[in-house]
Short mmCIF file of C-alpha atoms in Angstrom, two decimals:
data_model
loop_
_atom_site.label_atom_id
_atom_site.label_comp_id
_atom_site.label_asym_id
_atom_site.label_seq_id
_atom_site.Cartn_x
_atom_site.Cartn_y
_atom_site.Cartn_z
CA GLN Q 1 4.94 -17.14 -5.64
CA VAL Q 2 4.63 -14.36 -3.12
CA GLN Q 3 1.86 -14.34 -0.53
CA LEU Q 4 0.74 -11.03 0.92
CA VAL Q 5 -1.51 -10.47 3.93
CA GLU Q 6 -2.76 -6.98 4.79
CA SER Q 7 -4.01 -5.80 8.17
CA GLY Q 8 -4.74 -2.60 10.02
CA GLY Q 9 -7.84 -1.37 8.27
CA GLY Q 10 -10.90 -0.19 10.13
CA LEU Q 11 -13.33 2.62 10.79
CA VAL Q 12 -11.93 6.02 11.72
CA GLN Q 13 -13.25 9.56 11.88
CA ALA Q 14 -12.09 12.21 9.46
CA GLY Q 15 -8.78 13.64 10.61
CA GLY Q 16 -7.75 10.40 12.26
CA SER Q 17 -4.94 7.99 11.50
CA LEU Q 18 -4.46 4.34 10.62
CA ARG Q 19 -1.40 2.24 9.87
CA LEU Q 20 -1.73 -0.57 7.38
CA SER Q 21 0.70 -3.48 7.36
CA CYS Q 22 1.41 -6.08 4.72
CA VAL Q 23 3.40 -9.17 5.61
CA THR Q 24 4.83 -11.20 2.76
CA SER Q 25 6.09 -14.75 2.47
CA GLY Q 26 7.42 -16.88 -0.31
CA ARG Q 27 10.09 -15.39 -2.49
CA THR Q 28 12.71 -12.95 -1.28
CA PHE Q 29 10.89 -9.82 -0.10
CA SER Q 30 13.84 -7.54 -0.80
CA ASN Q 31 13.71 -8.44 -4.51
CA TYR Q 32 10.39 -6.66 -4.92
CA ASN Q 33 9.20 -3.11 -5.05
CA MET Q 34 6.18 -2.81 -2.78
CA GLY Q 35 3.08 -0.76 -3.34
CA TRP Q 36 -0.34 0.11 -2.03
CA PHE Q 37 -3.38 0.51 -4.23
CA ARG Q 38 -6.99 1.21 -3.32
CA GLN Q 39 -10.42 0.67 -4.78
CA ALA Q 40 -13.44 2.67 -3.73
CA PRO Q 41 -17.00 1.45 -4.39
CA GLY Q 42 -17.92 1.90 -8.03
CA LYS Q 43 -14.42 3.02 -9.00
CA GLU Q 44 -11.39 1.41 -10.57
CA ARG Q 45 -8.42 0.40 -8.47
CA GLU Q 46 -5.89 3.23 -8.23
CA PHE Q 47 -2.25 3.55 -7.28
CA VAL Q 48 -1.58 5.09 -3.85
CA ALA Q 49 2.13 4.70 -3.08
CA CYS Q 50 5.15 2.50 -3.70
CA VAL Q 51 8.63 2.01 -2.28
CA ARG Q 52 11.65 0.58 -4.03
CA TRP Q 53 13.16 -2.71 -2.93
CA GLY Q 54 15.95 -0.96 -1.03
CA GLY Q 55 13.60 1.54 0.57
CA GLY Q 56 15.44 4.57 -0.76
CA ARG Q 57 12.81 5.86 -3.14
CA THR Q 58 9.09 6.37 -2.80
CA LEU Q 59 6.25 7.63 -4.99
CA TYR Q 60 2.79 8.85 -4.04
CA VAL Q 61 -0.38 9.81 -5.81
CA ASP Q 62 -0.92 13.55 -5.46
CA SER Q 63 -4.06 13.19 -3.35
CA VAL Q 64 -2.16 11.56 -0.45
CA LYS Q 65 1.13 13.47 -0.55
CA GLY Q 66 1.95 14.94 2.83
CA ARG Q 67 -0.61 12.71 4.58
CA PHE Q 68 0.49 9.13 3.84
CA THR Q 69 3.91 7.56 4.32
CA ILE Q 70 5.00 4.24 2.88
CA SER Q 71 7.90 2.35 4.44
CA ARG Q 72 9.30 -1.15 4.52
CA ASP Q 73 11.24 -3.37 6.90
CA ASN Q 74 13.06 -5.99 4.87
CA ALA Q 75 14.08 -7.86 8.01
CA LYS Q 76 10.39 -8.37 8.83
CA ASN Q 77 9.20 -8.86 5.23
CA THR Q 78 6.69 -6.11 5.88
CA VAL Q 79 5.56 -2.93 4.18
CA TYR Q 80 3.59 -0.24 5.97
CA LEU Q 81 1.29 2.60 5.00
CA GLN Q 82 0.92 5.26 7.67
CA MET Q 83 -2.20 7.28 6.90
CA ASN Q 84 -2.73 10.58 8.71
CA SER Q 85 -5.34 13.32 8.33
CA LEU Q 86 -7.71 10.84 6.76
CA LYS Q 87 -10.59 12.11 4.66
CA PRO Q 88 -13.89 10.45 3.72
CA GLU Q 89 -12.62 10.18 0.14
CA ASP Q 90 -9.86 7.86 1.39
CA THR Q 91 -12.53 5.24 2.06
CA ALA Q 92 -11.66 2.16 0.00
CA VAL Q 93 -10.33 -1.36 0.10
CA TYR Q 94 -6.54 -1.08 0.27
CA TYR Q 95 -4.42 -3.68 -1.48
CA CYS Q 96 -0.77 -4.51 -1.06
CA ASN Q 97 1.24 -5.24 -4.20
CA ALA Q 98 4.65 -6.81 -4.83
CA ASP Q 99 6.13 -6.08 -8.23
CA GLN Q 100 9.52 -6.25 -9.86
CA SER Q 101 8.68 -3.32 -12.14
CA TRP Q 102 8.98 0.32 -11.04
CA PRO Q 103 6.81 2.02 -10.28
CA ASN Q 104 4.46 -0.73 -9.17
CA SER Q 105 1.80 -1.41 -11.74
CA ASP Q 106 -1.16 -3.69 -12.17
CA SER Q 107 1.09 -6.74 -12.46
CA GLY Q 108 2.84 -8.70 -9.75
CA TYR Q 109 1.31 -10.22 -6.65
CA TRP Q 110 -1.66 -8.99 -4.60
CA GLY Q 111 -3.03 -9.35 -1.12
CA GLN Q 112 -6.70 -9.87 -0.33
CA GLY Q 113 -7.26 -6.27 0.73
CA THR Q 114 -8.21 -4.49 3.94
CA GLN Q 115 -11.16 -2.13 4.30
CA VAL Q 116 -10.59 1.47 5.37
CA THR Q 117 -13.66 3.53 6.16
CA VAL Q 118 -13.42 7.21 7.07
CA SER Q 119 -16.54 8.81 8.49
CA SER Q 120 -17.26 12.51 8.21
#
């Protein structure tokens, strides 16, 4: 089992920034590719970004490219999502995911989510 706990969500104005963190425990963090997904009200959960277990490769959904950066610190068992130039359409619950497949998919382990609200 892998336990994931997200933090860092909140309310921010459009154009602002937030950094999400996800701390993991349980099985070896460095064995897993880590990802962020989000779910807006009335919509299905969607992929946002993922980073390979070694940190050398990342993927992003087109809508966040150039604005969001995913990174990981294997020594701290933590994955981050730096979100800049936030837009109201980024409003969603953001979920951390640990998966042994690449790119991260709907399988693996999930955190409880953290709310991000961007006001216009």
